[in-house]
mmCIF file of C-alpha atoms in Angstrom:
data_model
loop_
_atom_site.group_PDB
_atom_site.id
_atom_site.type_symbol
_atom_site.label_atom_id
_atom_site.label_comp_id
_atom_site.label_asym_id
_atom_site.label_seq_id
_atom_site.Cartn_x
_atom_site.Cartn_y
_atom_site.Cartn_z
ATOM 1 C CA UNK A 1462 -18.799 3.476 -38.258
ATOM 2 C CA UNK A 1463 -18.093 4.801 -34.575
ATOM 3 C CA UNK A 1464 -14.843 6.706 -34.185
ATOM 4 C CA UNK A 1465 -12.406 4.879 -31.767
ATOM 5 C CA UNK A 1466 -12.398 6.285 -28.486
ATOM 6 C CA UNK A 1467 -9.284 8.060 -27.310
ATOM 7 C CA UNK A 1468 -7.424 5.987 -24.869
ATOM 8 C CA UNK A 1469 -5.641 7.802 -21.844
ATOM 9 C CA UNK A 1470 -1.797 7.411 -22.029
ATOM 10 C CA UNK A 1471 -0.349 4.691 -20.020
ATOM 11 C CA UNK A 1472 0.754 5.736 -16.409
ATOM 12 C CA UNK A 1473 4.403 6.119 -15.888
ATOM 13 C CA UNK A 1474 5.674 3.755 -12.866
ATOM 14 C CA UNK A 1475 7.492 5.415 -10.124
ATOM 15 C CA UNK A 1476 8.826 3.338 -7.174
ATOM 16 C CA UNK A 1477 9.846 4.828 -3.683
ATOM 17 C CA UNK A 1478 10.720 3.572 -0.400
ATOM 18 C CA UNK A 1479 9.224 5.725 2.392
ATOM 19 C CA UNK A 1480 9.467 5.523 6.306
ATOM 20 C CA UNK A 1481 6.965 7.165 8.660
ATOM 21 C CA UNK A 1482 6.662 7.481 12.508
ATOM 22 C CA UNK A 1483 3.623 6.763 14.930
ATOM 23 C CA UNK A 1484 4.270 9.460 17.667
ATOM 24 C CA UNK A 1485 1.947 9.717 20.770
ATOM 25 C CA UNK A 1486 1.537 12.374 23.427
ATOM 26 C CA UNK A 1487 0.918 11.806 27.088
ATOM 27 C CA UNK A 1488 -2.714 11.782 26.336
ATOM 28 C CA UNK A 1489 -2.439 9.215 23.743
ATOM 29 C CA UNK A 1490 -2.927 11.500 20.929
ATOM 30 C CA UNK A 1491 -1.405 10.681 17.632
ATOM 31 C CA UNK A 1492 0.787 13.141 15.541
ATOM 32 C CA UNK A 1493 -0.638 13.519 12.148
ATOM 33 C CA UNK A 1494 0.095 15.766 9.005
ATOM 34 C CA UNK A 1495 -1.871 17.190 6.245
ATOM 35 C CA UNK A 1496 -1.052 16.987 2.590
ATOM 36 C CA UNK A 1497 -1.142 20.443 0.809
ATOM 37 C CA UNK A 1498 -2.572 21.464 -2.638
ATOM 38 C CA UNK A 1499 0.735 20.793 -4.149
ATOM 39 C CA UNK A 1500 0.378 17.019 -3.681
ATOM 40 C CA UNK A 1501 -1.792 14.160 -5.331
ATOM 41 C CA UNK A 1502 -4.189 13.883 -2.238
ATOM 42 C CA UNK A 1503 -4.846 17.613 -1.048
ATOM 43 C CA UNK A 1504 -6.294 17.804 2.403
ATOM 44 C CA UNK A 1505 -5.461 13.844 3.206
ATOM 45 C CA UNK A 1506 -4.026 13.437 6.611
ATOM 46 C CA UNK A 1507 -1.159 10.883 7.180
ATOM 47 C CA UNK A 1508 1.578 9.818 9.663
ATOM 48 C CA UNK A 1509 4.489 12.291 9.268
ATOM 49 C CA UNK A 1510 7.443 10.881 7.208
ATOM 50 C CA UNK A 1511 8.947 10.653 3.731
ATOM 51 C CA UNK A 1512 11.023 9.290 1.108
ATOM 52 C CA UNK A 1513 14.345 7.185 2.208
ATOM 53 C CA UNK A 1514 17.017 9.301 0.319
ATOM 54 C CA UNK A 1515 19.554 7.132 -1.544
ATOM 55 C CA UNK A 1516 21.923 5.342 1.078
ATOM 56 C CA UNK A 1517 19.913 6.814 3.762
ATOM 57 C CA UNK A 1518 18.773 4.221 6.734
ATOM 58 C CA UNK A 1519 15.286 4.509 7.067
ATOM 59 C CA UNK A 1520 15.397 5.230 10.879
ATOM 60 C CA UNK A 1521 17.301 8.628 9.986
ATOM 61 C CA UNK A 1522 14.847 9.212 7.398
ATOM 62 C CA UNK A 1523 11.728 9.295 9.801
ATOM 63 C CA UNK A 1524 13.739 11.357 12.344
ATOM 64 C CA UNK A 1525 14.674 13.998 9.527
ATOM 65 C CA UNK A 1526 11.186 13.930 7.816
ATOM 66 C CA UNK A 1527 9.305 14.379 11.081
ATOM 67 C CA UNK A 1528 11.340 17.395 12.052
ATOM 68 C CA UNK A 1529 10.981 19.072 8.596
ATOM 69 C CA UNK A 1530 7.242 18.169 8.764
ATOM 70 C CA UNK A 1531 6.436 19.182 12.236
ATOM 71 C CA UNK A 1532 9.429 21.025 13.959
ATOM 72 C CA UNK A 1533 9.739 18.206 16.629
ATOM 73 C CA UNK A 1534 12.712 16.053 17.468
ATOM 74 C CA UNK A 1535 11.999 12.256 17.911
ATOM 75 C CA UNK A 1536 13.714 8.960 18.745
ATOM 76 C CA UNK A 1537 13.040 5.763 16.999
ATOM 77 C CA UNK A 1538 11.768 3.010 19.606
ATOM 78 C CA UNK A 1539 11.155 0.110 17.197
ATOM 79 C CA UNK A 1540 9.566 -1.114 13.949
ATOM 80 C CA UNK A 1541 5.861 -1.577 13.708
ATOM 81 C CA UNK A 1542 5.064 -2.784 10.242
ATOM 82 C CA UNK A 1543 5.933 -3.071 6.767
ATOM 83 C CA UNK A 1544 3.652 -2.251 3.814
ATOM 84 C CA UNK A 1545 3.293 -1.568 0.167
ATOM 85 C CA UNK A 1546 0.671 -0.035 -1.815
ATOM 86 C CA UNK A 1547 -0.104 1.083 -5.160
ATOM 87 C CA UNK A 1548 -1.809 4.345 -6.214
ATOM 88 C CA UNK A 1549 -2.916 6.314 -9.363
ATOM 89 C CA UNK A 1550 -2.367 9.930 -10.197
ATOM 90 C CA UNK A 1551 -4.029 10.107 -13.679
ATOM 91 C CA UNK A 1552 -3.835 13.798 -13.779
ATOM 92 C CA UNK A 1553 0.043 13.449 -13.554
ATOM 93 C CA UNK A 1554 -0.103 10.285 -15.552
ATOM 94 C CA UNK A 1555 1.669 8.516 -12.835
ATOM 95 C CA UNK A 1556 1.278 5.251 -10.896
ATOM 96 C CA UNK A 1557 3.170 5.160 -7.664
ATOM 97 C CA UNK A 1558 4.404 2.025 -5.785
ATOM 98 C CA UNK A 1559 5.494 2.848 -2.003
ATOM 99 C CA UNK A 1560 7.188 0.507 0.401
ATOM 100 C CA UNK A 1561 6.338 2.094 3.686
ATOM 101 C CA UNK A 1562 8.115 1.211 6.782
ATOM 102 C CA UNK A 1563 6.128 2.160 9.977
ATOM 103 C CA UNK A 1564 8.170 3.131 13.167
ATOM 104 C CA UNK A 1565 7.013 3.746 16.815
ATOM 105 C CA UNK A 1566 8.866 7.097 17.819
ATOM 106 C CA UNK A 1567 8.807 9.244 20.853
ATOM 107 C CA UNK A 1568 9.089 12.905 21.260
ATOM 108 C CA UNK A 1569 12.372 14.423 22.521
ATOM 109 C CA UNK A 1570 11.753 17.904 22.039
ATOM 110 C CA UNK A 1571 10.958 20.905 19.836
ATOM 111 C CA UNK A 1572 7.728 22.795 19.052
ATOM 112 C CA UNK A 1573 4.893 21.917 16.760
ATOM 113 C CA UNK A 1574 5.138 23.992 13.818
ATOM 114 C CA UNK A 1575 3.215 24.242 10.390
ATOM 115 C CA UNK A 1576 5.023 24.917 7.264
ATOM 116 C CA UNK A 1577 3.980 26.953 4.121
ATOM 117 C CA UNK A 1578 4.409 25.853 0.471
ATOM 118 C CA UNK A 1579 5.655 22.251 1.094
ATOM 119 C CA UNK A 1580 4.043 18.896 0.580
ATOM 120 C CA UNK A 1581 2.507 19.175 3.983
ATOM 121 C CA UNK A 1582 1.106 22.182 5.474
ATOM 122 C CA UNK A 1583 -0.230 21.565 8.792
ATOM 123 C CA UNK A 1584 0.544 19.198 11.847
ATOM 124 C CA UNK A 1585 -1.713 18.226 14.711
ATOM 125 C CA UNK A 1586 -1.842 15.924 17.749
ATOM 126 C CA UNK A 1587 -5.281 14.269 17.186
ATOM 127 C CA UNK A 1588 -7.314 11.864 19.106
ATOM 128 C CA UNK A 1589 -7.876 8.256 17.551
ATOM 129 C CA UNK A 1590 -11.761 9.114 17.823
ATOM 130 C CA UNK A 1591 -11.381 12.214 15.875
ATOM 131 C CA UNK A 1592 -8.807 10.690 13.413
ATOM 132 C CA UNK A 1593 -11.370 8.175 12.576
ATOM 133 C CA UNK A 1594 -13.821 10.773 11.241
ATOM 134 C CA UNK A 1595 -10.983 12.338 9.068
ATOM 135 C CA UNK A 1596 -9.778 11.838 5.535
ATOM 136 C CA UNK A 1597 -6.764 9.529 6.302
ATOM 137 C CA UNK A 1598 -4.349 8.111 3.745
ATOM 138 C CA UNK A 1599 -4.872 4.255 3.732
ATOM 139 C CA UNK A 1600 -1.624 3.329 5.193
ATOM 140 C CA UNK A 1601 -2.134 5.654 7.963
ATOM 141 C CA UNK A 1602 -5.754 4.244 9.000
ATOM 142 C CA UNK A 1603 -4.117 0.587 8.905
ATOM 143 C CA UNK A 1604 -1.082 1.603 10.895
ATOM 144 C CA UNK A 1605 -3.637 3.108 13.435
ATOM 145 C CA UNK A 1606 -5.906 0.130 13.547
ATOM 146 C CA UNK A 1607 -8.747 2.327 12.016
ATOM 147 C CA UNK A 1608 -11.367 1.447 9.351
ATOM 148 C CA UNK A 1609 -9.716 1.718 5.871
ATOM 149 C CA UNK A 1610 -10.135 4.784 3.755
ATOM 150 C CA UNK A 1611 -10.645 4.794 -0.011
ATOM 151 C CA UNK A 1612 -9.060 8.206 -0.993
ATOM 152 C CA UNK A 1613 -6.103 6.525 -3.000
ATOM 153 C CA UNK A 1614 -7.283 5.769 -6.671
ATOM 154 C CA UNK A 1615 -5.875 2.323 -7.807
ATOM 155 C CA UNK A 1616 -4.663 2.189 -11.349
ATOM 156 C CA UNK A 1617 -6.720 0.102 -13.795
ATOM 157 C CA UNK A 1618 -3.700 -2.022 -14.527
ATOM 158 C CA UNK A 1619 -0.434 -2.187 -12.936
ATOM 159 C CA UNK A 1620 2.749 -1.102 -15.542
ATOM 160 C CA UNK A 1621 5.078 -3.671 -16.228
ATOM 161 C CA UNK A 1622 8.654 -2.630 -14.609
ATOM 162 C CA UNK A 1623 11.754 -4.532 -14.834
ATOM 163 C CA UNK A 1624 12.695 -5.974 -11.686
ATOM 164 C CA UNK A 1625 16.086 -4.456 -11.677
ATOM 165 C CA UNK A 1626 16.642 -1.016 -13.014
ATOM 166 C CA UNK A 1627 19.670 1.227 -12.489
ATOM 167 C CA UNK A 1628 19.838 5.030 -13.626
ATOM 168 C CA UNK A 1629 22.786 7.403 -13.890
ATOM 169 C CA UNK A 1630 23.058 9.374 -10.484
ATOM 170 C CA UNK A 1631 24.273 13.019 -10.358
ATOM 171 C CA UNK A 1632 27.764 11.738 -10.412
ATOM 172 C CA UNK A 1633 27.255 9.707 -13.569
ATOM 173 C CA UNK A 1634 27.599 6.348 -11.709
ATOM 174 C CA UNK A 1635 24.519 4.374 -12.221
ATOM 175 C CA UNK A 1636 22.564 3.841 -9.074
ATOM 176 C CA UNK A 1637 19.520 1.968 -7.659
ATOM 177 C CA UNK A 1638 17.496 1.695 -4.527
ATOM 178 C CA UNK A 1639 15.762 -1.627 -4.250
ATOM 179 C CA UNK A 1640 13.072 -3.070 -1.655
ATOM 180 C CA UNK A 1641 13.470 -6.672 -0.736
ATOM 181 C CA UNK A 1642 11.929 -9.298 1.616
ATOM 182 C CA UNK A 1643 13.942 -12.258 3.047
ATOM 183 C CA UNK A 1644 13.019 -15.255 5.142
ATOM 184 C CA UNK A 1645 14.606 -16.784 8.204
ATOM 185 C CA UNK A 1646 12.757 -20.249 7.312
ATOM 186 C CA UNK A 1647 12.689 -22.836 9.999
ATOM 187 C CA UNK A 1648 11.233 -26.146 10.340
ATOM 188 C CA UNK A 1649 10.033 -28.006 13.583
ATOM 189 C CA UNK A 1650 13.636 -29.201 14.112
ATOM 190 C CA UNK A 1651 15.064 -25.703 14.375
ATOM 191 C CA UNK A 1652 16.913 -25.910 11.154
ATOM 192 C CA UNK A 1653 17.166 -22.749 9.179
ATOM 193 C CA UNK A 1654 17.125 -22.796 5.361
ATOM 194 C CA UNK A 1655 19.837 -20.808 3.507
ATOM 195 C CA UNK A 1656 20.677 -20.220 -0.118
ATOM 196 C CA UNK A 1657 24.453 -19.957 -1.551
ATOM 197 C CA UNK A 1658 25.024 -16.637 -3.732
ATOM 198 C CA UNK A 1659 25.708 -17.985 -7.355
ATOM 199 C CA UNK A 1660 28.823 -16.960 -9.058
ATOM 200 C CA UNK A 1661 28.934 -13.306 -10.723
ATOM 201 C CA UNK A 1662 26.638 -11.867 -8.202
ATOM 202 C CA UNK A 1663 27.806 -9.688 -5.226
ATOM 203 C CA UNK A 1664 28.513 -11.889 -2.210
ATOM 204 C CA UNK A 1665 29.232 -14.903 -4.499
ATOM 205 C CA UNK A 1666 29.765 -18.109 -2.588
ATOM 206 C CA UNK A 1667 28.333 -16.585 0.764
ATOM 207 C CA UNK A 1668 24.990 -18.034 2.370
ATOM 208 C CA UNK A 1669 22.203 -15.765 2.141
ATOM 209 C CA UNK A 1670 18.574 -15.881 3.185
ATOM 210 C CA UNK A 1671 16.190 -16.892 0.721
ATOM 211 C CA UNK A 1672 13.910 -13.973 -0.640
ATOM 212 C CA UNK A 1673 14.449 -11.117 -3.059
ATOM 213 C CA UNK A 1674 13.378 -7.881 -4.613
ATOM 214 C CA UNK A 1675 9.562 -7.197 -4.612
ATOM 215 C CA UNK A 1676 7.955 -6.612 -8.037
ATOM 216 C CA UNK A 1677 6.077 -3.514 -8.958
ATOM 217 C CA UNK A 1678 2.524 -3.553 -7.145
ATOM 218 C CA UNK A 1679 3.583 -6.572 -4.936
ATOM 219 C CA UNK A 1680 3.353 -6.553 -0.934
ATOM 220 C CA UNK A 1681 6.348 -8.185 0.831
ATOM 221 C CA UNK A 1682 4.686 -11.219 2.253
ATOM 222 C CA UNK A 1683 3.334 -12.585 -0.911
ATOM 223 C CA UNK A 1684 6.388 -11.733 -2.515
ATOM 224 C CA UNK A 1685 8.579 -13.301 0.062
ATOM 225 C CA UNK A 1686 6.597 -16.658 -0.042
ATOM 226 C CA UNK A 1687 6.988 -16.754 -3.957
ATOM 227 C CA UNK A 1688 10.748 -16.132 -3.853
ATOM 228 C CA UNK A 1689 10.959 -18.741 -1.015
ATOM 229 C CA UNK A 1690 9.375 -21.390 -3.384
ATOM 230 C CA UNK A 1691 11.290 -20.484 -6.597
ATOM 231 C CA UNK A 1692 14.825 -20.681 -5.012
ATOM 232 C CA UNK A 1693 14.197 -23.451 -2.503
ATOM 233 C CA UNK A 1694 10.960 -25.326 -3.561
ATOM 234 C CA UNK A 1695 9.765 -25.088 0.074
ATOM 235 C CA UNK A 1696 6.029 -23.635 1.021
ATOM 236 C CA UNK A 1697 6.017 -21.472 4.198
ATOM 237 C CA UNK A 1698 3.870 -19.444 6.716
ATOM 238 C CA UNK A 1699 4.765 -16.010 7.569
ATOM 239 C CA UNK A 1700 4.960 -15.803 11.507
ATOM 240 C CA UNK A 1701 6.121 -12.217 12.226
ATOM 241 C CA UNK A 1702 8.274 -9.367 10.972
ATOM 242 C CA UNK A 1703 11.869 -9.400 12.434
ATOM 243 C CA UNK A 1704 13.320 -6.290 11.282
ATOM 244 C CA UNK A 1705 14.644 -4.098 8.487
ATOM 245 C CA UNK A 1706 18.144 -3.918 7.165
ATOM 246 C CA UNK A 1707 19.543 -1.083 5.206
ATOM 247 C CA UNK A 1708 22.902 -1.498 3.314
ATOM 248 C CA UNK A 1709 24.733 0.408 0.742
ATOM 249 C CA UNK A 1710 27.421 -0.523 -1.693
ATOM 250 C CA UNK A 1711 28.685 2.556 -3.391
ATOM 251 C CA UNK A 1712 30.442 0.498 -6.389
ATOM 252 C CA UNK A 1713 28.744 -2.842 -6.523
ATOM 253 C CA UNK A 1714 29.783 -5.201 -9.264
ATOM 254 C CA UNK A 1715 27.385 -7.686 -10.347
ATOM 255 C CA UNK A 1716 26.339 -9.502 -13.779
ATOM 256 C CA UNK A 1717 25.713 -6.097 -15.206
ATOM 257 C CA UNK A 1718 29.433 -5.629 -15.540
ATOM 258 C CA UNK A 1719 29.619 -2.082 -14.234
ATOM 259 C CA UNK A 1720 29.806 -0.623 -10.880
ATOM 260 C CA UNK A 1721 26.571 0.477 -9.468
ATOM 261 C CA UNK A 1722 25.907 2.461 -6.523
ATOM 262 C CA UNK A 1723 23.341 0.138 -4.724
ATOM 263 C CA UNK A 1724 21.237 0.814 -1.850
ATOM 264 C CA UNK A 1725 19.084 -2.241 -0.525
ATOM 265 C CA UNK A 1726 16.263 -2.010 2.168
ATOM 266 C CA UNK A 1727 15.412 -5.366 3.072
ATOM 267 C CA UNK A 1728 12.488 -6.498 5.513
ATOM 268 C CA UNK A 1729 13.151 -10.100 6.982
ATOM 269 C CA UNK A 1730 10.482 -12.238 8.369
ATOM 270 C CA UNK A 1731 10.393 -15.224 10.565
ATOM 271 C CA UNK A 1732 8.780 -18.105 8.301
ATOM 272 C CA UNK A 1733 7.374 -21.415 9.424
ATOM 273 C CA UNK A 1734 7.968 -24.495 7.311
ATOM 274 C CA UNK A 1735 5.449 -27.112 8.164
ATOM 275 C CA UNK A 1736 6.386 -29.821 5.781
ATOM 276 C CA UNK A 1737 10.138 -29.460 4.624
ATOM 277 C CA UNK A 1738 11.601 -31.129 1.966
ATOM 278 C CA UNK A 1739 15.058 -31.484 0.181
ATOM 279 C CA UNK A 1740 15.632 -27.989 -1.238
ATOM 280 C CA UNK A 1741 15.422 -27.502 -4.806
ATOM 281 C CA UNK A 1742 16.451 -24.387 -6.838
ATOM 282 C CA UNK A 1743 13.736 -23.689 -9.389
ATOM 283 C CA UNK A 1744 14.814 -20.566 -10.645
ATOM 284 C CA UNK A 1745 17.951 -21.986 -12.259
ATOM 285 C CA UNK A 1746 20.437 -19.381 -13.664
ATOM 286 C CA UNK A 1747 19.665 -16.642 -11.154
ATOM 287 C CA UNK A 1748 21.340 -15.332 -8.315
ATOM 288 C CA UNK A 1749 20.813 -18.541 -6.315
ATOM 289 C CA UNK A 1750 23.237 -21.246 -6.836
ATOM 290 C CA UNK A 1751 22.140 -23.701 -3.958
ATOM 291 C CA UNK A 1752 20.020 -24.129 -1.248
ATOM 292 C CA UNK A 1753 20.351 -26.405 2.003
ATOM 293 C CA UNK A 1754 19.088 -26.854 5.614
ATOM 294 C CA UNK A 1755 21.668 -25.865 8.481
ATOM 295 C CA UNK A 1756 21.061 -27.485 12.118
ATOM 296 C CA UNK A 1757 21.498 -24.978 14.859
ATOM 297 C CA UNK A 1758 24.973 -26.276 15.599
ATOM 298 C CA UNK A 1759 25.889 -25.757 11.783
ATOM 299 C CA UNK A 1760 24.391 -22.284 11.943
ATOM 300 C CA UNK A 1761 26.517 -21.216 15.335
ATOM 301 C CA UNK A 1762 29.734 -22.498 13.483
ATOM 302 C CA UNK A 1763 29.227 -20.082 10.402
ATOM 303 C CA UNK A 1764 31.629 -17.038 10.259
ATOM 304 C CA UNK A 1765 28.877 -13.951 10.001
ATOM 305 C CA UNK A 1766 31.729 -12.175 7.875
ATOM 306 C CA UNK A 1767 33.554 -14.729 5.930
ATOM 307 C CA UNK A 1768 30.524 -17.070 5.286
ATOM 308 C CA UNK A 1769 27.206 -15.194 5.451
ATOM 309 C CA UNK A 1770 25.899 -11.827 3.606
ATOM 310 C CA UNK A 1771 25.393 -9.138 5.744
ATOM 311 C CA UNK A 1772 21.605 -8.897 5.765
ATOM 312 C CA UNK A 1773 21.798 -12.621 6.780
ATOM 313 C CA UNK A 1774 24.006 -12.322 9.776
ATOM 314 C CA UNK A 1775 21.667 -9.442 10.903
ATOM 315 C CA UNK A 1776 18.497 -11.288 10.538
ATOM 316 C CA UNK A 1777 19.798 -14.693 12.390
ATOM 317 C CA UNK A 1778 21.219 -12.222 15.039
ATOM 318 C CA UNK A 1779 17.747 -10.876 15.347
ATOM 319 C CA UNK A 1780 16.187 -14.195 15.582
ATOM 320 C CA UNK A 1781 18.636 -15.479 18.103
ATOM 321 C CA UNK A 1782 19.814 -18.242 15.505
ATOM 322 C CA UNK A 1783 23.435 -17.317 15.986
ATOM 323 C CA UNK A 1784 25.642 -17.504 19.126
ATOM 324 C CA UNK A 1785 27.354 -14.307 19.775
ATOM 325 C CA UNK A 1786 31.139 -14.769 18.927
ATOM 326 C CA UNK A 1787 33.687 -13.420 21.167
ATOM 327 C CA UNK A 1788 36.525 -14.264 18.896
ATOM 328 C CA UNK A 1789 38.323 -11.183 17.077
ATOM 329 C CA UNK A 1790 37.120 -12.478 13.889
ATOM 330 C CA UNK A 1791 33.615 -11.384 14.509
ATOM 331 C CA UNK A 1792 34.746 -7.932 15.125
ATOM 332 C CA UNK A 1793 36.657 -7.464 11.754
ATOM 333 C CA UNK A 1794 35.402 -4.644 9.338
ATOM 334 C CA UNK A 1795 32.680 -5.980 7.004
ATOM 335 C CA UNK A 1796 33.832 -5.728 3.348
ATOM 336 C CA UNK A 1797 31.638 -4.057 0.748
ATOM 337 C CA UNK A 1798 31.208 -7.067 -1.215
ATOM 338 C CA UNK A 1799 29.297 -8.830 1.627
ATOM 339 C CA UNK A 1800 26.665 -6.124 1.512
ATOM 340 C CA UNK A 1801 24.651 -6.542 -1.435
ATOM 341 C CA UNK A 1802 23.214 -9.741 -2.701
ATOM 342 C CA UNK A 1803 20.057 -9.328 -4.819
#
């Protein structure tokens, strides 16, 4: 009888949010950094950037990381893309899901400086023609419009990970950092679809964008369309990325029953609903208590502080769906409880 083959240990899941910058010089060369021997992909080149610290705005992340990795000071111009990928590091028994925010940035000053003994060890200005011949991380090739590289190993099977997981932080308070995708969903009559936050969740009673946290191994676009159908019964088409919001509530209270230091990074997209129907909440018992269509006049009448979650007010303003209010109530400080609906 043959002896059973030894099975490799399951890969431990790690999830992270990271921000990167596309920086070009006057000759249209792009700034790239090389992964050192201490990393899981030694010798691979990528856009400069790195992990978003808990509570940190991703725009601050990309400025901080580029300065650390290259010695250059940059300013953020705009958001180019949001991507997600999954890779396996079998020698470390890890499966890593990374949500990546790609910004266009411009140089303000500083001098290009290599560093030693860090995750990246070289930084260079590279022409796109030369970059195409280099060993690029897949997300970098995609961001630069170059042919896809195959240097990241994919796990044979994605680990199962709870959709929400909080762990004790350095101060003992539970904390979580979560990436989510939301829709500014509109129909041909320019109505906007909103959901009301259910009781027991942060922001209860306020109107919120349909969407939610993405699953481990899931890209933001498919995740958003899945959540849209679960929460409202509508099927939509992604039109374009509108922006990213970063909010922190240092002591969020939800159904867990204890305070959580919550950091949410949320991408919001314009979504077209071609065949709108009466909204139906399929995910009964979750954070969505109600869904309904709002006319442009009804949207304008909503108070961005009292009636909407913060990410919703930001997204609607970014899409031009809310008229700017000149009343004093629009300038009141936002309370923490409006920040974090899951």
